PDB file of C-alpha atoms in Angstrom:
ATOM      1  CA  MET A   1     104.748  94.617  76.294  1.00  0.00           C
ATOM      2  CA  ARG A   2     102.893  91.340  76.518  1.00  0.00           C
ATOM      3  CA  ILE A   3      99.852  90.627  78.679  1.00  0.00           C
ATOM      4  CA  ARG A   4      99.312  87.040  79.755  1.00  0.00           C
ATOM      5  CA  ASP A   5      97.842  84.898  82.491  1.00  0.00           C
ATOM      6  CA  SER A   6      99.991  84.809  85.587  1.00  0.00           C
ATOM      7  CA  VAL A   7     101.864  81.616  86.449  1.00  0.00           C
ATOM      8  CA  MET A   8     103.420  80.463  89.721  1.00  0.00           C
ATOM      9  CA  ASP A   9     106.884  81.530  88.569  1.00  0.00           C
ATOM     10  CA  ASP A  10     105.591  85.140  88.614  1.00  0.00           C
ATOM     11  CA  ILE A  11     104.881  85.114  92.345  1.00  0.00           C
ATOM     12  CA  PRO A  12     108.252  86.575  93.476  1.00  0.00           C
ATOM     13  CA  CYS A  13     107.793  89.538  91.085  1.00  0.00           C
ATOM     14  CA  LEU A  14     104.169  89.996  92.151  1.00  0.00           C
ATOM     15  CA  LEU A  15     105.304  89.934  95.782  1.00  0.00           C
ATOM     16  CA  GLU A  16     107.927  92.607  95.144  1.00  0.00           C
ATOM     17  CA  ILE A  17     105.444  94.886  93.358  1.00  0.00           C
ATOM     18  CA  TYR A  18     102.828  94.393  96.080  1.00  0.00           C
ATOM     19  CA  ASN A  19     105.202  94.879  99.000  1.00  0.00           C
ATOM     20  CA  HIS A  20     106.417  98.142  97.500  1.00  0.00           C
ATOM     21  CA  SER A  21     102.789  99.334  97.721  1.00  0.00           C
ATOM     22  CA  VAL A  22     102.468  98.040 101.280  1.00  0.00           C
ATOM     23  CA  ARG A  23     105.513 100.094 102.290  1.00  0.00           C
ATOM     24  CA  ASN A  24     104.840 103.224 100.279  1.00  0.00           C
ATOM     25  CA  SER A  25     101.157 103.747  99.575  1.00  0.00           C
ATOM     26  CA  ALA A  26      97.678 103.417 100.974  1.00  0.00           C
ATOM     27  CA  ALA A  27      96.604 101.534  97.833  1.00  0.00           C
ATOM     28  CA  THR A  28      96.537  98.443 100.038  1.00  0.00           C
ATOM     29  CA  PHE A  29      95.502  98.375 103.660  1.00  0.00           C
ATOM     30  CA  ASP A  30      98.026  95.684 104.521  1.00  0.00           C
ATOM     31  CA  LEU A  31     100.316  97.166 107.166  1.00  0.00           C
ATOM     32  CA  GLU A  32     103.090  94.585 106.958  1.00  0.00           C
ATOM     33  CA  GLU A  33     104.828  93.152 103.935  1.00  0.00           C
ATOM     34  CA  GLN A  34     103.550  89.806 102.713  1.00  0.00           C
ATOM     35  CA  THR A  35     105.720  86.698 102.730  1.00  0.00           C
ATOM     36  CA  LEU A  36     106.249  84.423  99.769  1.00  0.00           C
ATOM     37  CA  ALA A  37     104.064  81.794 101.464  1.00  0.00           C
ATOM     38  CA  GLN A  38     101.237  84.330 101.899  1.00  0.00           C
ATOM     39  CA  ARG A  39     101.437  85.359  98.262  1.00  0.00           C
ATOM     40  CA  MET A  40     101.371  81.730  97.163  1.00  0.00           C
ATOM     41  CA  GLU A  41      98.154  81.233  99.154  1.00  0.00           C
ATOM     42  CA  TRP A  42      96.760  84.451  97.612  1.00  0.00           C
ATOM     43  CA  PHE A  43      97.710  83.205  94.139  1.00  0.00           C
ATOM     44  CA  SER A  44      95.739  79.989  94.686  1.00  0.00           C
ATOM     45  CA  HIS A  45      92.455  81.954  94.708  1.00  0.00           C
ATOM     46  CA  TYR A  46      92.752  82.958  91.043  1.00  0.00           C
ATOM     47  CA  GLY A  47      91.721  81.235  87.851  1.00  0.00           C
ATOM     48  CA  GLY A  48      88.439  80.529  86.110  1.00  0.00           C
ATOM     49  CA  GLN A  49      85.978  83.329  86.892  1.00  0.00           C
ATOM     50  CA  TYR A  50      88.684  85.337  88.625  1.00  0.00           C
ATOM     51  CA  PRO A  51      91.693  85.908  86.356  1.00  0.00           C
ATOM     52  CA  LEU A  52      95.081  87.185  87.437  1.00  0.00           C
ATOM     53  CA  ILE A  53      97.004  88.673  84.529  1.00  0.00           C
ATOM     54  CA  VAL A  54     100.452  90.217  84.229  1.00  0.00           C
ATOM     55  CA  ALA A  55     102.181  92.710  81.968  1.00  0.00           C
ATOM     56  CA  GLN A  56     105.608  91.581  80.883  1.00  0.00           C
ATOM     57  CA  VAL A  57     108.294  93.787  79.325  1.00  0.00           C
ATOM     58  CA  GLU A  58     111.075  91.646  77.887  1.00  0.00           C
ATOM     59  CA  ASP A  59     111.551  89.036  80.634  1.00  0.00           C
ATOM     60  CA  GLN A  60     110.296  91.168  83.517  1.00  0.00           C
ATOM     61  CA  VAL A  61     106.802  91.246  85.060  1.00  0.00           C
ATOM     62  CA  VAL A  62     106.068  94.959  85.510  1.00  0.00           C
ATOM     63  CA  GLY A  63     102.466  94.910  86.683  1.00  0.00           C
ATOM     64  CA  TYR A  64      99.421  92.801  87.340  1.00  0.00           C
ATOM     65  CA  ALA A  65      95.653  93.035  87.546  1.00  0.00           C
ATOM     66  CA  SER A  66      93.010  90.723  88.896  1.00  0.00           C
ATOM     67  CA  LEU A  67      89.333  90.114  89.405  1.00  0.00           C
ATOM     68  CA  SER A  68      88.299  88.830  92.820  1.00  0.00           C
ATOM     69  CA  LYS A  69      85.063  87.716  94.389  1.00  0.00           C
ATOM     70  CA  PHE A  70      83.232  90.842  95.570  1.00  0.00           C
ATOM     71  CA  ARG A  71      81.221  89.250  98.388  1.00  0.00           C
ATOM     72  CA  GLU A  72      80.389  85.707  99.434  1.00  0.00           C
ATOM     73  CA  LYS A  73      76.571  85.837  99.135  1.00  0.00           C
ATOM     74  CA  PRO A  74      75.306  84.027  96.007  1.00  0.00           C
ATOM     75  CA  ALA A  75      73.427  87.036  94.610  1.00  0.00           C
ATOM     76  CA  TYR A  76      76.802  88.792  94.137  1.00  0.00           C
ATOM     77  CA  GLN A  77      77.997  86.087  91.723  1.00  0.00           C
ATOM     78  CA  TYR A  78      78.002  88.457  88.723  1.00  0.00           C
ATOM     79  CA  THR A  79      79.982  91.185  90.501  1.00  0.00           C
ATOM     80  CA  ALA A  80      83.766  91.173  90.906  1.00  0.00           C
ATOM     81  CA  GLU A  81      86.315  93.552  92.397  1.00  0.00           C
ATOM     82  CA  CYS A  82      89.316  94.614  90.360  1.00  0.00           C
ATOM     83  CA  SER A  83      92.850  95.395  91.482  1.00  0.00           C
ATOM     84  CA  VAL A  84      95.804  96.694  89.522  1.00  0.00           C
ATOM     85  CA  TYR A  85      99.392  97.174  90.699  1.00  0.00           C
ATOM     86  CA  ILE A  86     102.285  98.487  88.612  1.00  0.00           C
ATOM     87  CA  ASP A  87     106.004  98.382  89.376  1.00  0.00           C
ATOM     88  CA  ASP A  88     106.789 101.960  90.412  1.00  0.00           C
ATOM     89  CA  ARG A  89     109.578 102.164  87.819  1.00  0.00           C
ATOM     90  CA  PHE A  90     106.956 101.675  85.079  1.00  0.00           C
ATOM     91  CA  HIS A  91     104.251 104.141  86.151  1.00  0.00           C
ATOM     92  CA  GLY A  92     102.913 106.420  83.421  1.00  0.00           C
ATOM     93  CA  LYS A  93     103.735 104.075  80.542  1.00  0.00           C
ATOM     94  CA  GLY A  94     100.214 102.812  79.778  1.00  0.00           C
ATOM     95  CA  ILE A  95     100.687  99.472  81.521  1.00  0.00           C
ATOM     96  CA  GLY A  96      97.777  99.943  83.921  1.00  0.00           C
ATOM     97  CA  ARG A  97      95.487 100.888  81.038  1.00  0.00           C
ATOM     98  CA  ALA A  98      96.545  97.854  78.984  1.00  0.00           C
ATOM     99  CA  LEU A  99      96.009  95.515  81.933  1.00  0.00           C
ATOM    100  CA  MET A 100      92.613  97.020  82.773  1.00  0.00           C
ATOM    101  CA  ASN A 101      91.442  96.887  79.145  1.00  0.00           C
ATOM    102  CA  GLU A 102      92.298  93.187  79.041  1.00  0.00           C
ATOM    103  CA  LEU A 103      90.700  92.571  82.431  1.00  0.00           C
ATOM    104  CA  LEU A 104      87.445  94.293  81.408  1.00  0.00           C
ATOM    105  CA  ALA A 105      87.334  92.340  78.146  1.00  0.00           C
ATOM    106  CA  ARG A 106      87.759  89.117  80.084  1.00  0.00           C
ATOM    107  CA  ALA A 107      85.111  90.187  82.598  1.00  0.00           C
ATOM    108  CA  GLY A 108      82.578  90.369  79.778  1.00  0.00           C
ATOM    109  CA  GLN A 109      83.630  86.998  78.379  1.00  0.00           C
ATOM    110  CA  LEU A 110      83.326  85.442  81.842  1.00  0.00           C
ATOM    111  CA  GLY A 111      79.792  86.726  82.362  1.00  0.00           C
ATOM    112  CA  HIS A 112      80.483  89.348  85.006  1.00  0.00           C
ATOM    113  CA  HIS A 113      77.971  92.191  85.062  1.00  0.00           C
ATOM    114  CA  CYS A 114      79.529  94.702  87.480  1.00  0.00           C
ATOM    115  CA  ILE A 115      83.163  95.424  88.333  1.00  0.00           C
ATOM    116  CA  VAL A 116      83.888  97.356  91.525  1.00  0.00           C
ATOM    117  CA  ALA A 117      87.053  99.293  92.345  1.00  0.00           C
ATOM    118  CA  GLY A 118      87.996 100.782  95.707  1.00  0.00           C
ATOM    119  CA  ILE A 119      90.615 103.531  95.425  1.00  0.00           C
ATOM    120  CA  THR A 120      92.151 105.392  98.354  1.00  0.00           C
ATOM    121  CA  ASP A 121      92.678 109.129  98.648  1.00  0.00           C
ATOM    122  CA  GLY A 122      95.949 110.240  97.123  1.00  0.00           C
ATOM    123  CA  ASN A 123      95.737 107.820  94.201  1.00  0.00           C
ATOM    124  CA  GLU A 124      94.439 110.267  91.626  1.00  0.00           C
ATOM    125  CA  ALA A 125      96.208 108.470  88.768  1.00  0.00           C
ATOM    126  CA  SER A 126      94.168 105.346  89.480  1.00  0.00           C
ATOM    127  CA  MET A 127      90.971 107.395  89.770  1.00  0.00           C
ATOM    128  CA  ARG A 128      91.636 109.037  86.392  1.00  0.00           C
ATOM    129  CA  LEU A 129      92.465 105.686  84.812  1.00  0.00           C
ATOM    130  CA  HIS A 130      89.260 104.052  86.030  1.00  0.00           C
ATOM    131  CA  GLU A 131      87.134 107.046  84.989  1.00  0.00           C
ATOM    132  CA  SER A 132      88.724 107.059  81.523  1.00  0.00           C
ATOM    133  CA  LEU A 133      87.793 103.380  81.142  1.00  0.00           C
ATOM    134  CA  GLY A 134      84.128 104.054  81.903  1.00  0.00           C
ATOM    135  CA  PHE A 135      83.992 103.429  85.640  1.00  0.00           C
ATOM    136  CA  GLN A 136      81.465 105.635  87.427  1.00  0.00           C
ATOM    137  CA  TYR A 137      82.099 107.132  90.860  1.00  0.00           C
ATOM    138  CA  VAL A 138      79.471 105.828  93.308  1.00  0.00           C
ATOM    139  CA  GLY A 139      80.619 107.050  96.710  1.00  0.00           C
ATOM    140  CA  CYS A 140      83.193 107.329  99.447  1.00  0.00           C
ATOM    141  CA  PHE A 141      83.628 105.347 102.645  1.00  0.00           C
ATOM    142  CA  ARG A 142      85.279 107.884 104.923  1.00  0.00           C
ATOM    143  CA  GLU A 143      87.967 106.956 107.437  1.00  0.00           C
ATOM    144  CA  VAL A 144      87.625 103.186 106.963  1.00  0.00           C
ATOM    145  CA  GLY A 145      91.350 102.428 107.182  1.00  0.00           C
ATOM    146  CA  PHE A 146      94.182 103.718 109.364  1.00  0.00           C
ATOM    147  CA  LYS A 147      97.589 103.684 107.703  1.00  0.00           C
ATOM    148  CA  PHE A 148     100.630 105.959 107.853  1.00  0.00           C
ATOM    149  CA  GLN A 149      99.259 107.489 111.053  1.00  0.00           C
ATOM    150  CA  GLN A 150      96.156 108.866 109.391  1.00  0.00           C
ATOM    151  CA  TRP A 151      92.633 107.857 108.507  1.00  0.00           C
ATOM    152  CA  GLN A 152      92.151 106.745 104.932  1.00  0.00           C
ATOM    153  CA  HIS A 153      89.059 107.214 102.769  1.00  0.00           C
ATOM    154  CA  VAL A 154      88.147 104.722 100.044  1.00  0.00           C
ATOM    155  CA  HIS A 155      86.379 105.970  96.910  1.00  0.00           C
ATOM    156  CA  TYR A 156      84.248 103.393  95.134  1.00  0.00           C
ATOM    157  CA  TYR A 157      83.770 103.095  91.396  1.00  0.00           C
ATOM    158  CA  GLN A 158      81.796 100.639  89.346  1.00  0.00           C
ATOM    159  CA  TYR A 159      81.799  99.516  85.755  1.00  0.00           C
ATOM    160  CA  LEU A 160      78.774  97.845  84.210  1.00  0.00           C
ATOM    161  CA  VAL A 161      79.876  95.306  81.623  1.00  0.00           C
ATOM    162  CA  ARG A 162      77.935  95.664  78.384  1.00  0.00           C
TER     163      ARG A 162
END
């Protein structure tokens, strides 16, 4: 496995991985699959302080992770939100951990102080992963999303970069 910065040629693979989550999990609150044009616009927001990295096995992108702006107000400039998505055929193979380790290392190099993760109910694997990496549970926003005909809770974790 190789971890590298994402490039535009990765967008179709990233779209496929993301849309699988849209269809099958509450990990994202998008209710409809994204188009290639939407993912290209999304891709344009990454770089510099907000990396988008991929895990590649042979010639295939099998997962990605990113840091995004947490909030727009200037005092939040040292806080970022992380996301990680893995191709469902590659779950349980350490790819999420490798991506998150790289992302956290980069967060420190980029001067981020706090990394926030929002994880929905039913995603215990992601909760365990974040906890094992040093993220601390800080609270739950109950019933903030409605997907799959039920209210969804989002559990928030934070990691203080040292």
